[in-house]
């Protein structure tokens, strides 16, 4: 063993001795090997004393470390090859000379004091010190008594010390990094089940001591449902020689629950058997709390977007990649997961009429480095349905001012757009109705004024005038009733005629005969014709066919199509009444018929006072605005 460690060729008898000493565990360093060798030499020398160290140079040269020996007068008695190389003195020139003369650098130093004490007290000494003869070199020195004086073994530990200092520096940097990152380290000894923590690690688990057993740690500190999982992960990592990574909860002495992230890997002996683990732990409670809050926030956002149908998009401008939320895809009529994910896929879904303006709006906003943008456009869904979309977004720019991202929301406002359009149409219709009502009220008042002026002219009896005025207002109101039922969009000709003759007919069809096709009259013509028919009825009751029991009236009409549109021809014919004579003057009724139909609606009137009965022929155009042939 010893010759393998120090590369020394030993005699067989010495090899057996040293091997026995090593096996017994009695060596603590090179000096012990040297002592054993010297004792063995002394015991086996023929003269019973110590042989000259010069004759044992091969043994001393083989120990690898530097070695020299002095007698009680401090004369050098041994000086191996490593000492020659280190002190730059040939062995032959130093044997027998006083140590302090050969190496004067020792004089008055800690080396001299410690060597003399070891010699005087016959007690070994070991220390590390900067070299007395080699600047910048550190040596490890062991001085020990030997029978003839003092043996001194030394080795250059400069590199070892440099490595140890580097190791300490690394450990300090590691400790600083762990402290800065709020991490702790741990190690587990499989043989003893002991887990040893750094102070930071122990604090995370609420431990009073830096060490505990893995079993106790799981039982007393880990939340139970997490403990079994952690144990299983450790066993798996060791069995597969993989890394261990777990997150679990620990319960501190005050009941507080903390989240811990643990990472580690197994350590193995030379035959591959697991002897433990070592790794790091970190308190991730804040991160877990943030993760939980984020999940809650995302859940609330999902509820809000689903409830209010808000779609979210994220456009990475340099790559053209776009991410849509599930609700955004639903707004565009897609099943979540079907969106292809590029800005071009968005553009082709925008209505062709809105596509270019929308793209130009985006381009202008980015060129002007606008921070936010609002937009409105139409889309065409896969089923062909057109929907209105409104949205807003916020741009993100890099340090050079280039746009890198647009994040925003979209909502489907189709129903709102339609509602606004309906309101606008209703508003326009209301204004039209108000204007129409204003016009009709003015016309009605003008008609009432004219009726009043003609009815209440000088020379007419008050009672007669009152009766005539009331009857004419009733006729006017009746015409308005017909139009009101039709929302003043026009009236059916038969309804107008029936309304005018109704007050003068006891039983329907007994005194009046009506014949003609269905036709729609515009409002103004309906009122004028109703007033004209009322005057004809009133005249017939007073003087004509309706003044006798045998009299009757025939009202017929036709509608003809010509280049100018549709022409209505209506004829009033009285039969069975008194013989008709030409009146000596034209009364209000006659003037109302002629003026109303001729000037108000652009028609013509031919009123004949035939002896057999009055005949009134009326011709007028049915304007497109409200009249048409129904059948």
XYZ file of C-alpha atoms in Angstrom:
631
model
C 0.000 0.000 0.000
C 2.616 2.478 1.143
C 4.901 1.865 -1.808
C 1.955 2.359 -4.174
C 1.018 5.622 -2.499
C 4.565 7.015 -2.409
C 6.067 5.146 -5.359
C 8.868 3.746 -3.198
C 10.465 0.361 -4.039
C 10.580 -1.341 -0.615
C 12.426 -4.463 0.396
C 10.135 -7.387 0.990
C 10.569 -7.443 4.758
C 9.943 -3.682 5.038
C 6.935 -3.901 2.740
C 5.345 -6.526 4.985
C 5.938 -4.356 8.048
C 4.484 -1.189 6.488
C 1.481 -3.030 5.102
C 0.744 -4.347 8.551
C 0.978 -0.874 10.052
C -1.317 0.565 7.406
C -3.823 -2.205 7.858
C -3.841 -1.528 11.580
C -4.588 2.132 10.926
C -1.576 3.427 12.808
C -0.349 5.895 10.157
C -1.509 9.507 10.312
C 0.925 11.009 7.807
C 4.301 10.734 6.091
C 6.184 11.163 9.355
C 4.522 8.096 10.754
C 5.664 6.083 7.746
C 9.195 7.428 8.195
C 9.168 6.688 11.915
C 7.975 3.174 11.302
C 10.671 2.673 8.688
C 13.362 4.017 11.005
C 12.174 1.892 13.912
C 12.216 -1.122 11.689
C 15.716 -0.265 10.458
C 16.921 0.133 14.044
C 15.377 -3.132 15.113
C 16.827 -5.097 12.236
C 20.296 -3.448 11.934
C 23.161 -5.886 12.642
C 24.719 -3.599 15.275
C 21.313 -2.980 16.943
C 21.576 0.784 16.109
C 20.409 3.066 13.377
C 22.174 2.680 10.131
C 23.527 5.658 8.304
C 20.807 7.580 6.575
C 23.025 7.754 3.563
C 22.677 3.983 3.121
C 18.865 4.371 3.330
C 18.575 7.177 0.768
C 16.464 5.067 -1.549
C 13.774 4.740 1.085
C 13.747 8.438 1.937
C 13.795 9.493 -1.699
C 10.759 7.406 -2.342
C 8.400 9.095 0.099
C 7.689 11.926 -2.327
C 7.713 14.714 0.268
C 10.819 16.652 1.208
C 12.613 15.230 4.224
C 15.676 16.011 6.258
C 16.856 14.989 9.733
C 19.201 16.486 12.327
C 20.908 15.070 15.391
C 20.788 16.645 18.833
C 23.579 19.035 17.804
C 21.438 20.180 14.842
C 23.788 18.531 12.368
C 22.065 17.306 9.235
C 21.999 13.503 9.158
C 19.537 12.906 6.281
C 18.599 14.929 3.227
C 16.409 13.287 0.556
C 16.128 14.076 -3.138
C 13.036 16.264 -2.713
C 14.925 18.339 -0.091
C 17.870 18.701 -2.487
C 15.541 20.015 -5.163
C 13.678 22.340 -2.811
C 16.675 23.866 -0.964
C 19.012 23.634 -4.014
C 21.705 21.928 -1.930
C 23.353 18.613 -2.932
C 23.017 15.975 -0.248
C 26.771 15.363 -0.047
C 27.431 19.011 0.782
C 24.983 19.260 3.688
C 25.356 15.944 5.551
C 27.149 16.623 8.879
C 26.739 20.403 8.718
C 24.690 22.492 11.193
C 21.187 23.212 9.892
C 21.294 26.936 10.709
C 24.502 27.334 8.670
C 23.176 25.480 5.674
C 19.797 27.227 5.724
C 20.360 30.533 7.491
C 16.841 31.668 6.469
C 15.513 29.497 9.305
C 17.444 31.409 11.952
C 15.331 33.599 14.182
C 12.085 32.585 12.493
C 9.036 30.629 13.558
C 10.648 27.645 11.859
C 13.598 27.708 14.293
C 11.397 28.206 17.358
C 9.069 25.350 16.486
C 11.905 22.982 15.493
C 13.728 23.640 18.791
C 10.571 23.103 20.822
C 9.845 19.815 19.054
C 13.462 18.734 19.732
C 13.495 19.851 23.339
C 10.051 18.581 24.297
C 10.317 15.480 22.143
C 6.875 16.223 20.864
C 5.716 16.339 17.163
C 4.540 19.576 15.598
C 2.671 20.302 12.379
C 1.986 23.641 10.785
C 1.605 25.429 7.449
C 3.625 28.513 6.681
C 5.016 30.637 3.875
C 8.374 29.219 2.774
C 11.468 30.763 4.336
C 13.483 30.178 1.168
C 10.901 30.265 -1.635
C 8.912 33.515 -1.898
C 5.287 32.931 -2.772
C 5.410 29.264 -1.819
C 3.438 27.702 1.040
C 4.637 24.547 2.745
C 3.051 22.041 5.074
C 5.624 20.988 7.741
C 5.661 18.109 10.198
C 8.516 17.978 12.752
C 8.739 14.802 14.835
C 11.291 13.272 17.212
C 13.414 10.361 15.973
C 15.901 8.341 18.043
C 18.926 10.275 16.901
C 17.280 13.737 16.921
C 14.531 15.347 14.835
C 12.973 14.450 11.512
C 11.306 17.122 9.379
C 8.993 16.301 6.454
C 7.538 19.010 4.271
C 5.576 19.401 1.057
C 4.698 22.284 -1.261
C 1.002 23.066 -0.705
C 0.905 26.259 -2.746
C -1.342 24.818 -5.426
C -3.431 22.980 -2.879
C -3.828 26.163 -0.884
C -4.731 28.086 -4.031
C -7.345 25.484 -4.811
C -8.702 25.591 -1.276
C -8.865 29.372 -1.359
C -10.649 29.178 -4.705
C -12.994 26.604 -3.213
C -13.696 28.846 -0.236
C -14.274 31.776 -2.555
C -16.650 29.682 -4.607
C -18.424 28.592 -1.477
C -18.725 32.210 -0.387
C -20.063 33.197 -3.786
C -22.462 30.276 -3.659
C -23.584 31.272 -0.189
C -24.038 34.859 -1.341
C -26.019 33.652 -4.361
C -28.165 31.429 -2.170
C -28.774 34.252 0.275
C -29.546 36.690 -2.531
C -31.942 34.247 -4.151
C -33.375 33.317 -0.757
C -32.355 29.704 -1.217
C -31.079 27.188 1.259
C -29.037 24.059 0.692
C -29.484 20.589 2.131
C -27.908 17.158 2.124
C -29.289 13.767 3.059
C -27.278 10.820 4.353
C -28.998 7.616 3.265
C -27.226 5.530 5.928
C -28.439 7.653 8.856
C -31.542 9.223 7.237
C -30.242 12.594 8.509
C -31.034 15.727 6.505
C -28.723 18.665 7.166
C -29.802 22.174 6.172
C -28.121 25.517 5.911
C -29.502 28.160 8.253
C -31.730 29.563 5.490
C -33.030 26.100 4.645
C -33.778 25.255 8.279
C -35.667 28.529 8.673
C -37.894 27.689 5.698
C -39.028 24.500 7.448
C -39.327 26.131 10.864
C -36.546 23.944 12.322
C -34.728 24.836 15.512
C -31.718 22.703 14.550
C -29.907 22.405 11.259
C -30.345 18.639 11.197
C -33.303 16.278 11.411
C -34.245 12.962 9.890
C -36.007 12.728 6.566
C -38.707 10.664 8.263
C -39.312 13.290 10.950
C -39.257 16.052 8.383
C -42.020 14.421 6.377
C -44.108 13.497 9.407
C -43.835 16.708 11.401
C -43.372 19.469 8.848
C -44.724 18.530 5.408
C -48.451 18.698 4.694
C -49.479 15.048 4.721
C -50.892 14.778 1.212
C -47.655 16.246 -0.151
C -45.299 14.138 1.970
C -45.944 10.821 0.208
C -45.485 12.412 -3.193
C -42.180 13.971 -2.103
C -40.908 10.614 -0.794
C -41.899 8.861 -4.026
C -40.084 11.476 -6.103
C -36.903 11.069 -4.026
C -37.000 7.294 -4.445
C -37.560 7.637 -8.197
C -34.677 10.097 -8.590
C -32.288 7.766 -6.740
C -33.447 4.665 -8.596
C -33.122 6.316 -12.020
C -30.018 8.338 -11.097
C -31.987 11.370 -12.193
C -32.666 14.762 -10.717
C -35.167 15.394 -7.967
C -37.564 18.324 -8.276
C -40.675 18.751 -6.176
C -42.997 21.407 -4.835
C -44.764 20.807 -1.546
C -46.307 22.602 1.390
C -44.822 22.779 4.864
C -46.564 23.699 8.069
C -44.561 25.998 10.360
C -44.847 25.765 14.168
C -47.309 28.693 14.204
C -49.569 26.890 11.733
C -48.586 28.992 8.730
C -48.499 27.089 5.438
C -45.580 27.816 3.123
C -44.775 26.468 -0.338
C -41.279 25.028 -0.853
C -39.547 24.099 -4.099
C -36.847 21.460 -3.609
C -34.277 20.300 -6.159
C -31.460 17.833 -5.792
C -29.600 14.840 -7.137
C -28.239 11.655 -5.673
C -24.680 10.977 -4.539
C -23.180 7.534 -5.145
C -20.143 5.561 -4.023
C -17.495 4.034 -6.254
C -19.649 1.006 -7.007
C -22.723 3.117 -7.854
C -24.652 2.588 -4.641
C -26.685 5.603 -3.455
C -25.277 7.161 -0.326
C -27.488 10.249 -0.170
C -28.680 13.379 -1.916
C -27.837 17.044 -1.930
C -29.655 20.026 -3.305
C -31.389 23.355 -2.785
C -34.685 24.567 -1.359
C -36.514 27.818 -1.978
C -39.601 29.393 -0.443
C -41.994 29.920 -3.376
C -45.031 30.962 -1.344
C -45.110 34.437 -2.877
C -44.934 32.955 -6.347
C -47.707 30.478 -5.561
C -49.866 33.268 -4.162
C -49.216 35.328 -7.290
C -50.020 32.294 -9.433
C -53.263 31.759 -7.534
C -54.211 35.427 -7.885
C -53.376 35.256 -11.583
C -55.559 32.190 -12.011
C -58.397 33.904 -10.160
C -57.929 37.003 -12.301
C -57.921 34.913 -15.464
C -61.060 33.142 -14.297
C -62.787 36.465 -13.650
C -61.597 37.733 -17.011
C -62.920 34.591 -18.697
C -66.298 35.036 -17.007
C -66.398 38.711 -18.002
C -65.406 38.050 -21.599
C -67.904 35.187 -21.923
C -70.692 37.132 -20.242
C -70.152 40.336 -22.193
C -68.804 38.590 -25.312
C -65.461 40.376 -25.287
C -62.738 38.924 -27.490
C -59.037 39.441 -26.751
C -56.264 39.477 -29.363
C -52.465 39.738 -29.228
C -50.612 40.597 -32.447
C -46.824 40.136 -32.558
C -46.147 42.656 -35.303
C -42.632 41.606 -36.528
C -43.675 37.973 -37.079
C -47.286 38.633 -38.008
C -48.443 36.005 -35.514
C -51.766 36.634 -33.811
C -53.245 34.942 -30.750
C -57.019 35.017 -30.237
C -58.941 34.151 -27.102
C -61.723 31.583 -27.364
C -64.353 34.321 -27.255
C -62.592 36.237 -30.042
C -62.872 33.149 -32.231
C -66.553 32.769 -31.348
C -67.184 36.404 -32.327
C -65.734 35.623 -35.755
C -68.021 32.582 -36.024
C -65.263 30.036 -35.401
C -64.851 27.062 -33.110
C -62.095 27.803 -30.522
C -58.845 26.359 -31.807
C -59.631 26.805 -35.518
C -58.007 30.231 -35.967
C -54.896 29.872 -38.111
C -52.963 32.542 -36.202
C -51.669 35.196 -38.631
C -52.599 38.795 -39.386
C -53.501 37.701 -42.909
C -56.068 35.278 -41.501
C -57.673 38.199 -39.699
C -57.609 40.424 -42.801
C -59.370 37.934 -45.059
C -62.268 37.758 -42.618
C -62.801 41.540 -42.718
C -65.487 42.752 -45.110
C -63.870 43.688 -48.457
C -65.199 47.253 -48.205
C -63.629 47.702 -44.754
C -60.376 45.760 -45.249
C -58.249 48.455 -46.865
C -59.433 51.285 -44.561
C -58.738 49.083 -41.513
C -55.231 48.190 -42.691
C -54.487 51.836 -43.501
C -55.695 52.857 -40.054
C -53.286 50.372 -38.432
C -50.389 51.496 -40.614
C -50.993 55.179 -39.878
C -51.206 54.544 -36.134
C -47.873 52.695 -36.121
C -46.157 55.297 -38.297
C -47.302 58.024 -35.899
C -46.301 55.890 -32.888
C -49.777 56.163 -31.433
C -50.055 54.429 -28.096
C -53.694 53.406 -28.528
C -56.122 52.769 -31.353
C -59.900 52.432 -31.721
C -61.512 50.789 -34.711
C -64.793 49.611 -36.217
C -65.260 47.258 -39.144
C -67.482 44.546 -40.541
C -66.592 40.885 -40.790
C -67.989 38.031 -42.824
C -68.435 34.848 -40.845
C -67.913 31.408 -42.385
C -71.700 31.057 -42.775
C -71.818 34.312 -44.762
C -73.397 36.410 -42.008
C -72.080 39.979 -41.775
C -71.378 41.318 -38.280
C -70.204 44.705 -37.005
C -67.105 44.726 -34.777
C -65.761 47.473 -32.541
C -62.551 47.375 -30.546
C -59.554 49.119 -29.109
C -55.920 48.210 -28.524
C -52.609 49.421 -27.184
C -49.298 49.377 -29.064
C -45.950 48.426 -27.544
C -42.743 49.787 -29.124
C -39.086 48.786 -28.751
C -36.241 51.131 -27.787
C -35.849 52.245 -31.431
C -39.541 53.073 -31.709
C -40.486 50.076 -33.835
C -43.914 48.597 -33.095
C -43.600 45.107 -31.671
C -47.016 44.270 -30.250
C -50.677 45.257 -30.339
C -52.903 43.943 -27.568
C -56.596 44.716 -27.538
C -60.227 43.665 -27.350
C -63.119 43.295 -29.790
C -66.859 43.192 -29.228
C -69.705 42.341 -31.578
C -71.874 45.476 -31.852
C -74.132 44.267 -34.645
C -77.298 44.487 -32.552
C -76.351 47.961 -31.373
C -75.669 49.096 -34.942
C -79.003 47.704 -36.037
C -80.753 49.335 -33.110
C -79.141 52.684 -33.924
C -80.181 52.275 -37.566
C -83.733 51.475 -36.434
C -83.731 54.537 -34.193
C -82.472 56.694 -37.040
C -85.170 55.328 -39.333
C -87.771 55.871 -36.632
C -86.507 59.394 -36.093
C -86.691 60.147 -39.793
C -90.174 58.653 -39.917
C -91.228 60.672 -36.874
C -89.969 63.876 -38.441
C -91.827 62.961 -41.612
C -94.998 62.306 -39.634
C -94.643 65.570 -37.753
C -94.149 67.457 -40.990
C -97.058 65.596 -42.562
C -99.233 66.257 -39.529
C -98.321 69.913 -39.631
C -99.196 70.026 -43.309
C -102.477 68.182 -42.776
C -103.483 70.288 -39.809
C -102.895 73.402 -41.865
C -104.932 71.937 -44.726
C -107.674 70.833 -42.339
C -107.846 74.257 -40.736
C -107.920 75.824 -44.182
C -110.779 73.515 -45.122
C -112.666 74.334 -41.924
C -112.058 78.037 -42.520
C -113.388 77.763 -46.067
C -116.398 75.709 -44.944
C -117.146 78.229 -42.218
C -116.811 81.178 -44.529
C -119.133 79.724 -47.150
C -121.644 78.245 -44.738
C -121.954 81.257 -42.496
C -122.298 83.835 -45.293
C -124.662 86.826 -44.827
C -128.350 86.157 -45.438
C -128.325 82.518 -44.299
C -130.468 81.531 -41.367
C -128.371 80.768 -38.286
C -130.033 77.428 -37.625
C -129.661 76.354 -41.230
C -126.045 77.517 -41.295
C -125.268 75.720 -38.028
C -126.735 72.469 -39.332
C -124.892 72.699 -42.654
C -121.594 73.590 -40.942
C -121.865 70.673 -38.524
C -122.708 68.221 -41.319
C -119.729 69.338 -43.362
C -117.382 69.018 -40.377
C -118.719 65.494 -39.797
C -117.978 64.652 -43.438
C -114.492 66.062 -43.084
C -113.941 64.070 -39.887
C -115.190 60.915 -41.548
C -112.652 61.258 -44.333
C -109.953 61.767 -41.730
C -111.111 58.647 -39.873
C -110.624 56.559 -42.984
C -107.114 57.943 -43.440
C -106.258 57.516 -39.782
C -107.078 53.829 -39.976
C -104.579 53.599 -42.809
C -101.906 55.633 -40.959
C -102.490 58.454 -43.426
C -100.682 56.484 -46.079
C -103.773 56.523 -48.293
C -107.297 55.078 -48.297
C -109.332 52.577 -50.236
C -111.742 54.279 -52.648
C -114.695 52.095 -51.663
C -114.122 52.928 -47.976
C -114.077 56.670 -48.770
C -117.315 56.443 -50.739
C -119.003 54.314 -48.067
C -117.960 56.739 -45.353
C -119.374 59.712 -47.285
C -122.791 58.190 -48.101
C -123.212 56.333 -44.788
C -125.162 59.107 -42.961
C -127.619 59.313 -45.887
C -128.383 55.605 -46.254
C -130.924 53.952 -43.900
C -130.208 50.452 -45.092
C -127.086 49.508 -47.000
C -127.638 49.144 -50.752
C -131.187 50.457 -50.689
C -130.661 53.974 -52.078
C -127.051 53.832 -53.346
C -125.533 51.536 -55.938
C -121.727 51.286 -55.954
C -119.660 49.661 -58.688
C -115.948 49.824 -59.478
C -112.573 48.173 -58.894
C -110.537 48.495 -55.719
C -108.179 51.451 -55.811
C -105.942 53.293 -53.343
C -106.291 57.061 -53.032
C -103.582 59.386 -51.748
C -104.577 61.258 -48.568
C -105.355 64.607 -50.143
C -107.548 63.114 -52.872
C -109.354 60.970 -50.303
C -110.334 64.042 -48.229
C -111.336 66.130 -51.254
C -113.403 63.319 -52.788
C -115.125 62.624 -49.463
C -116.101 66.299 -49.122
C -117.354 66.369 -52.710
C -119.481 63.240 -52.196
C -120.879 64.750 -48.971
C -122.009 67.891 -50.857
C -123.578 65.780 -53.607
C -125.423 63.727 -50.961
C -126.627 66.861 -49.148
C -127.902 68.401 -52.422
C -129.636 65.130 -53.356
C -131.392 65.013 -49.980
C -132.604 68.562 -50.299
C -133.466 68.820 -53.966
C -132.622 65.662 -55.812
C -133.145 61.917 -55.918
C -132.854 61.381 -52.193
C -135.661 63.881 -51.498
C -138.255 61.262 -52.611
C -138.819 57.677 -51.557
C -138.326 56.334 -55.080
C -135.096 58.120 -55.819
C -131.657 56.450 -55.915
C -128.039 57.266 -56.696
C -125.518 55.260 -58.746
C -121.796 55.785 -58.075
C -119.515 54.013 -60.522
C -115.828 54.323 -61.244
C -113.057 52.962 -63.389
C -109.280 53.113 -63.293
C -107.327 53.290 -66.555
C -103.592 53.040 -67.120
C -101.936 55.534 -69.483
C -98.535 57.165 -69.958
C -99.166 59.574 -67.145
C -99.986 56.810 -64.690
C -103.401 55.737 -63.414
C -106.528 57.833 -64.098
C -109.643 57.564 -61.969
C -113.012 58.269 -63.611
C -115.935 58.456 -61.144
C -119.549 59.172 -62.085
C -122.434 60.220 -59.760
C -125.858 59.671 -61.309
C -129.224 60.498 -59.680
C -132.497 58.859 -60.820
C -136.110 58.837 -59.560
C -136.133 62.277 -58.061
C -137.973 65.481 -58.971
C -137.420 67.058 -62.353
C -134.147 68.938 -62.196
C -133.902 72.550 -63.252
C -130.742 74.547 -63.759
C -130.013 76.509 -60.534
C -130.083 80.269 -60.718
C -126.848 80.627 -58.673
C -123.848 78.444 -57.732
C -123.865 77.613 -54.042
C -120.963 76.665 -51.703
C -121.424 72.950 -52.354
C -120.987 73.361 -56.076
C -117.972 75.581 -55.645
C -116.376 73.158 -53.124
C -116.760 70.261 -55.559
C -115.343 72.117 -58.511
C -112.565 73.979 -56.705
C -111.485 71.107 -54.470
C -111.134 68.577 -57.268
C -109.850 70.960 -59.888
C -107.352 73.061 -57.974
C -106.447 70.903 -54.946
C -105.787 67.594 -56.697
C -105.504 68.619 -60.340
C -108.662 66.840 -61.519
C -111.628 67.852 -63.636
C -115.361 68.032 -62.776
C -118.341 67.980 -65.129
C -121.550 68.731 -63.207
C -124.736 68.340 -65.330
C -128.240 69.208 -64.159
C -130.158 66.808 -66.408
C -133.972 66.847 -65.963
C -133.907 63.163 -64.956
C -131.277 63.780 -62.296
C -127.952 65.425 -61.504
C -124.886 63.760 -63.072
C -121.354 64.553 -61.805
C -118.342 63.192 -63.668
C -114.940 63.398 -61.948
C -111.555 62.575 -63.493
C -108.219 62.767 -61.660
C -104.770 61.199 -61.531
C -103.879 58.660 -58.861
C -100.410 59.829 -57.798
C -97.736 57.196 -57.212
C -97.158 58.393 -53.655
C -100.240 56.745 -52.267
C -102.528 55.268 -54.901
C -102.478 52.037 -56.833
C -104.808 49.512 -58.413
C -105.296 46.635 -56.018
C -107.494 44.444 -58.203
